[in-house]
mmCIF file of C-alpha atoms in Angstrom:
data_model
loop_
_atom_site.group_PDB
_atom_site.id
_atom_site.type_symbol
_atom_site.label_atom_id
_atom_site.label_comp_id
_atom_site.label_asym_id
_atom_site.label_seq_id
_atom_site.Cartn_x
_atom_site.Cartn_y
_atom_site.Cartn_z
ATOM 1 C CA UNK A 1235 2.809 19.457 13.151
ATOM 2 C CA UNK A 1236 1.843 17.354 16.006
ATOM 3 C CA UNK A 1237 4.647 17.301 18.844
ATOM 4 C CA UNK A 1238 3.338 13.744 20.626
ATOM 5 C CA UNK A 1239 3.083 10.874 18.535
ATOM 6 C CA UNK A 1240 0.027 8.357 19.345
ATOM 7 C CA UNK A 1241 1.145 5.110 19.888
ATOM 8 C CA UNK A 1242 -2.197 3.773 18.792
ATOM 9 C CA UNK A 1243 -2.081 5.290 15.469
ATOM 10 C CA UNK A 1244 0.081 3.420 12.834
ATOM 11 C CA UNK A 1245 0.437 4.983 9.435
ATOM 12 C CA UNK A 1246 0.784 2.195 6.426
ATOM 13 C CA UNK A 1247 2.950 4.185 4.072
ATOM 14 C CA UNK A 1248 3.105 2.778 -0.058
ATOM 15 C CA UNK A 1249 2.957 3.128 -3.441
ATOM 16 C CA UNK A 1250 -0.622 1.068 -3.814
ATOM 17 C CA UNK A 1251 0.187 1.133 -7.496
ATOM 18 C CA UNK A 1252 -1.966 -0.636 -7.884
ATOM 19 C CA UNK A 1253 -4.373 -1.328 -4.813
ATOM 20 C CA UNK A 1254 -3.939 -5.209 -4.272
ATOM 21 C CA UNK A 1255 -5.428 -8.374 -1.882
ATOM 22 C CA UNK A 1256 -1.957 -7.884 0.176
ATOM 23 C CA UNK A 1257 -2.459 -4.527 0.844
ATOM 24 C CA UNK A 1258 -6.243 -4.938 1.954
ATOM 25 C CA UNK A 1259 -5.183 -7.850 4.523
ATOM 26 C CA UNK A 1260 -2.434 -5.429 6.190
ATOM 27 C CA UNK A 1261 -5.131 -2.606 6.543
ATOM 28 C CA UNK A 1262 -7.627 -4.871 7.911
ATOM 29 C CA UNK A 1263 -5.621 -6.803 10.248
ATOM 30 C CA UNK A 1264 -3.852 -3.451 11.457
ATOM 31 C CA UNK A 1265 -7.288 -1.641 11.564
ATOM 32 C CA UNK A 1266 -7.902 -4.515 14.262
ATOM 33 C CA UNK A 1267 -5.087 -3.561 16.162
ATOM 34 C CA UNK A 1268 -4.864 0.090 16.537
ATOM 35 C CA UNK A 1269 -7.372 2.787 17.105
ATOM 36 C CA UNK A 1270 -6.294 4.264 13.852
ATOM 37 C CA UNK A 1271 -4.920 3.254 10.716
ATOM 38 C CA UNK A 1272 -3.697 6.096 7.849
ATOM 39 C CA UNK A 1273 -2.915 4.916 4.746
ATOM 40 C CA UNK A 1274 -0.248 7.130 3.046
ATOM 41 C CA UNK A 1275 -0.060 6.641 -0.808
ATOM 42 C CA UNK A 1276 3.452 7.754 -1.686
ATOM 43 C CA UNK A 1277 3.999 9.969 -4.395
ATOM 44 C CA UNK A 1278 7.400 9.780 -6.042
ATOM 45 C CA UNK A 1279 8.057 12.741 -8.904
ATOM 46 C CA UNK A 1280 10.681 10.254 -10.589
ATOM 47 C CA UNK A 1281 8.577 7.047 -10.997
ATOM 48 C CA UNK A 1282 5.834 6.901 -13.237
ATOM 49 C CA UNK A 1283 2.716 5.180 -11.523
ATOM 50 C CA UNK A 1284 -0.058 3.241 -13.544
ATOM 51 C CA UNK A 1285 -2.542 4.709 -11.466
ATOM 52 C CA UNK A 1286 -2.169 8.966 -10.473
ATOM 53 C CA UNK A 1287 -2.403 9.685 -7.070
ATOM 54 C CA UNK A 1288 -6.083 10.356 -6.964
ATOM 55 C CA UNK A 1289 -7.171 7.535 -8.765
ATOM 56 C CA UNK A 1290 -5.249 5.645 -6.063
ATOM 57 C CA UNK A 1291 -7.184 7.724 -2.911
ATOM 58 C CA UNK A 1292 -10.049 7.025 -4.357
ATOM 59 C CA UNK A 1293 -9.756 3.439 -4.691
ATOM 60 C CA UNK A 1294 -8.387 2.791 -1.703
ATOM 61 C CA UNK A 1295 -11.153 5.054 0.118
ATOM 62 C CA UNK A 1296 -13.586 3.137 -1.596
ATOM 63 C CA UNK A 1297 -11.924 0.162 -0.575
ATOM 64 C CA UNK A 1298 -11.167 0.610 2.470
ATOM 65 C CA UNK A 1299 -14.614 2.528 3.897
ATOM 66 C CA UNK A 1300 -16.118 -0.065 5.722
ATOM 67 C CA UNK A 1301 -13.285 0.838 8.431
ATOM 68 C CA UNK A 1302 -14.393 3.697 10.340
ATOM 69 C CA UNK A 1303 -10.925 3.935 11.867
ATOM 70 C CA UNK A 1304 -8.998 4.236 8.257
ATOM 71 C CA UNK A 1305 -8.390 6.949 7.012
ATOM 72 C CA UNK A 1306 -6.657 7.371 3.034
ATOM 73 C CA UNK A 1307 -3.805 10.527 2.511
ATOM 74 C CA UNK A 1308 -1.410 11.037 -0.447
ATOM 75 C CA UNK A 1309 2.071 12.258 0.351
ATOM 76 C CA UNK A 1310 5.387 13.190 -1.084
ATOM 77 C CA UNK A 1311 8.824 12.986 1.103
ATOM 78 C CA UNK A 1312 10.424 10.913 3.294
ATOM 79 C CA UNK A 1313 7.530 8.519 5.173
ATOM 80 C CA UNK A 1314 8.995 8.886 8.836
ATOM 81 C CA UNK A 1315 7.856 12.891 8.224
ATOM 82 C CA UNK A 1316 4.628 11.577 6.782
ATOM 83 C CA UNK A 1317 4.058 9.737 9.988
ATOM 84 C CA UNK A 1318 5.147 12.696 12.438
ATOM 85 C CA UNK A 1319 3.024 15.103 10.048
ATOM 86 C CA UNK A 1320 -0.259 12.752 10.643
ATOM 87 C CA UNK A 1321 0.557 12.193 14.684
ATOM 88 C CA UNK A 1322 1.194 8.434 14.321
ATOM 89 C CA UNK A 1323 3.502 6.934 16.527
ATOM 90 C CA UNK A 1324 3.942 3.995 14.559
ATOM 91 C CA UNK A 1325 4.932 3.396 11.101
ATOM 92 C CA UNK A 1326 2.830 -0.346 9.966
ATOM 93 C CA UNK A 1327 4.757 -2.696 7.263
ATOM 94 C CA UNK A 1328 3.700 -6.056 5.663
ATOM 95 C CA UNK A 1329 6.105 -8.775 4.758
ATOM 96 C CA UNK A 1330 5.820 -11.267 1.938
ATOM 97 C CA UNK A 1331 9.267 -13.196 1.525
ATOM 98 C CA UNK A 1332 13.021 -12.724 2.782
ATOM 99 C CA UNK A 1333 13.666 -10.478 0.258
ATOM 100 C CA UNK A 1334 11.010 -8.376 1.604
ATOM 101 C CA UNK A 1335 13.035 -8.963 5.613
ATOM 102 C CA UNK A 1336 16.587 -7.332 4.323
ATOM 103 C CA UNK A 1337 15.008 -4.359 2.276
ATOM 104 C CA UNK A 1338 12.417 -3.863 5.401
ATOM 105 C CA UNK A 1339 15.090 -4.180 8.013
ATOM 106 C CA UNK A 1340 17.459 -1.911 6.251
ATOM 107 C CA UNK A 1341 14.774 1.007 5.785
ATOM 108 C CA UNK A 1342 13.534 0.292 9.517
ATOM 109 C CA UNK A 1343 17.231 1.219 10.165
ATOM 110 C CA UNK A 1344 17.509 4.625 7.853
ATOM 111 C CA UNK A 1345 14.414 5.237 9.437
ATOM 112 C CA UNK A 1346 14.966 4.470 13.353
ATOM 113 C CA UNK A 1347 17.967 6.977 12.649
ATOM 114 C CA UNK A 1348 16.115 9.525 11.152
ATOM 115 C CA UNK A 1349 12.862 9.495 13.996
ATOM 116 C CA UNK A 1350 13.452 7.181 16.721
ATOM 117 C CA UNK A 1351 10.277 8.374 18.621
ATOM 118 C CA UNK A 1352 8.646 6.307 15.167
ATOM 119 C CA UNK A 1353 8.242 2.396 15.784
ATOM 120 C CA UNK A 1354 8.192 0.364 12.955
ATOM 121 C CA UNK A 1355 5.796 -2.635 13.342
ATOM 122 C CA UNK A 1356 5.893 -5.539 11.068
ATOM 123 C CA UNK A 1357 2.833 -7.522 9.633
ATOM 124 C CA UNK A 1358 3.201 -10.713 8.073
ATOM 125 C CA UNK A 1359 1.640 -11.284 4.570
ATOM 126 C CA UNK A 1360 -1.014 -14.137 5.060
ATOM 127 C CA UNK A 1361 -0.076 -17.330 3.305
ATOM 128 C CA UNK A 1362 -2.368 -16.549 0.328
ATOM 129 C CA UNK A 1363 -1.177 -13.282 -0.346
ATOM 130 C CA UNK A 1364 2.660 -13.889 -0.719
ATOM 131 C CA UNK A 1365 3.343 -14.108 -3.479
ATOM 132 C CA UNK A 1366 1.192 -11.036 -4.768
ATOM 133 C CA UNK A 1367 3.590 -8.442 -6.522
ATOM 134 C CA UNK A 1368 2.350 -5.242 -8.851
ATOM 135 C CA UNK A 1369 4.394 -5.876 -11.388
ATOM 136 C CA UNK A 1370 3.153 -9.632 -11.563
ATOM 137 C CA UNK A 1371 -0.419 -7.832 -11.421
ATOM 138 C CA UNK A 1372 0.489 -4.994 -14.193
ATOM 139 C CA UNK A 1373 2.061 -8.438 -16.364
ATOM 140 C CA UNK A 1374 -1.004 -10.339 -15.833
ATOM 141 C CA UNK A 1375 -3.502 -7.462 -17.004
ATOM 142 C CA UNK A 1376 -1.264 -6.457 -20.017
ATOM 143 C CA UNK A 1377 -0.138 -9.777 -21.101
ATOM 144 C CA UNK A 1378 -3.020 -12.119 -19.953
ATOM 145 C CA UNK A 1379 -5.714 -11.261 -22.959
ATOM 146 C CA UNK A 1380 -8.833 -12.939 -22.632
ATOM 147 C CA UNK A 1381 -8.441 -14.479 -19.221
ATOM 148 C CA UNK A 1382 -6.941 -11.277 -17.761
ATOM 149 C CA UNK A 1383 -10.097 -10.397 -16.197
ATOM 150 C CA UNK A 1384 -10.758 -13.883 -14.235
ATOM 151 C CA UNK A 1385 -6.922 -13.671 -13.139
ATOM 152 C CA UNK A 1386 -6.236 -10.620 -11.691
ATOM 153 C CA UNK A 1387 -9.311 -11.292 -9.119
ATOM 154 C CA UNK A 1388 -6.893 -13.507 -7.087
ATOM 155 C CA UNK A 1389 -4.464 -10.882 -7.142
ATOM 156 C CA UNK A 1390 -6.604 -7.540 -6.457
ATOM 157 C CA UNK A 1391 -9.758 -6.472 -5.340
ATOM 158 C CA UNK A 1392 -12.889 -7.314 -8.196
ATOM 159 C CA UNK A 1393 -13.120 -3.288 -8.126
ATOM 160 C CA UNK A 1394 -9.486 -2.733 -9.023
ATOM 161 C CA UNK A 1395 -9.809 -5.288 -12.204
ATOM 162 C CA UNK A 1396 -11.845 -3.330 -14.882
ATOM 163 C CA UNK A 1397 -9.441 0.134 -14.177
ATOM 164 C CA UNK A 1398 -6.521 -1.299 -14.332
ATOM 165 C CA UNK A 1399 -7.754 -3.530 -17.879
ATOM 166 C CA UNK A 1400 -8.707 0.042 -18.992
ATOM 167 C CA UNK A 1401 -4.852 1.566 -18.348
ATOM 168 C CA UNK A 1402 -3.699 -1.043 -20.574
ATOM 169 C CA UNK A 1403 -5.904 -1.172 -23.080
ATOM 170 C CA UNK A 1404 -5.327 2.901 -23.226
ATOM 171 C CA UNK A 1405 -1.677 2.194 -23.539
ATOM 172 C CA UNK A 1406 -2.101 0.001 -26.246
ATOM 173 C CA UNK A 1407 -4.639 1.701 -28.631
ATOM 174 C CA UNK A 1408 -2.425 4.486 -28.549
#
């Protein structure tokens, strides 16, 4: 456990379920900012991901390697201890709409009470990216048949599209 928290260090804490355009932006523009960037894929026991944990590391790593300063971790818990545990003194979050603001603000709250050594730090979604949600992703590659493919490249990274295709057409031959 590391006892001072590096303000240049932010931790980008999610589900990445699965990796999408959004989530690349935040990285990148965050990698720009701080020294260090960890991205913490979030493991919940009671939700059932499209994507395990591993496949998500390694997606992301592969996506995200041409950042020296990124680094990829899974977790389970609470992310303020996630943060502490990896030394960063600042916990990154993108925003896409206002929905996005109250549910943000109210878990900056929860989480400003439970380590207020941790700053939260808010990142914008750029413009193109709004709108960008994984379940309109996961609805797009089950429901979107023959166009699926060309589709889900606005939404996700080209590397993301033939996996995720391949979860759905597993859930379906079954």
């Amino acid at each position: 456990m590391t006892n001072t928290l590096d303000p240049h260090h932010a931790v980008y804490v999610g589900s990445f379920d699965p990796p999408t355009l959004g989530h690349l932006d935040i990285v990148e523009r965050g990698a720009s900012i701080y020294s260090k960037i960890t991205v913490g894929i979030g493991i919940n026991p009671d939700k059932k991901p499209l994507f395990s944990a591993a496949e998500r590391q390694q997606m992301l790593q592969e996506l995200l390697s041409a950042f020296p300063n990124v680094e990829v971790k899974c977790f389970q818990g609470l992310a303020v201890n996630f943060v502490r545990e990896c030394g960063g003194g600042v916990m990154l979050r993108g925003l896409r709409t206002l929905t996005d603001v109250e549910a943000e603000f109210t878990m900056s709250l929860a989480n400003r009470a439970l380590a207020s050594d941790i700053e939260t730090v808010f990142l914008m979604a750029s413009e193109k990216y709004t709108h960008i949600s994984s379940s309109l992703i996961k609805q797009i590659a089950q429901l979107g048949g023959d166009v699926a493919a060309e589709k889900l490249k606005v939404f996700v990274p080209a590397q993301v599209v033939e996996p995720l295709l391949e979860k759905f057409a597993s859930k379906t031959s079954h």
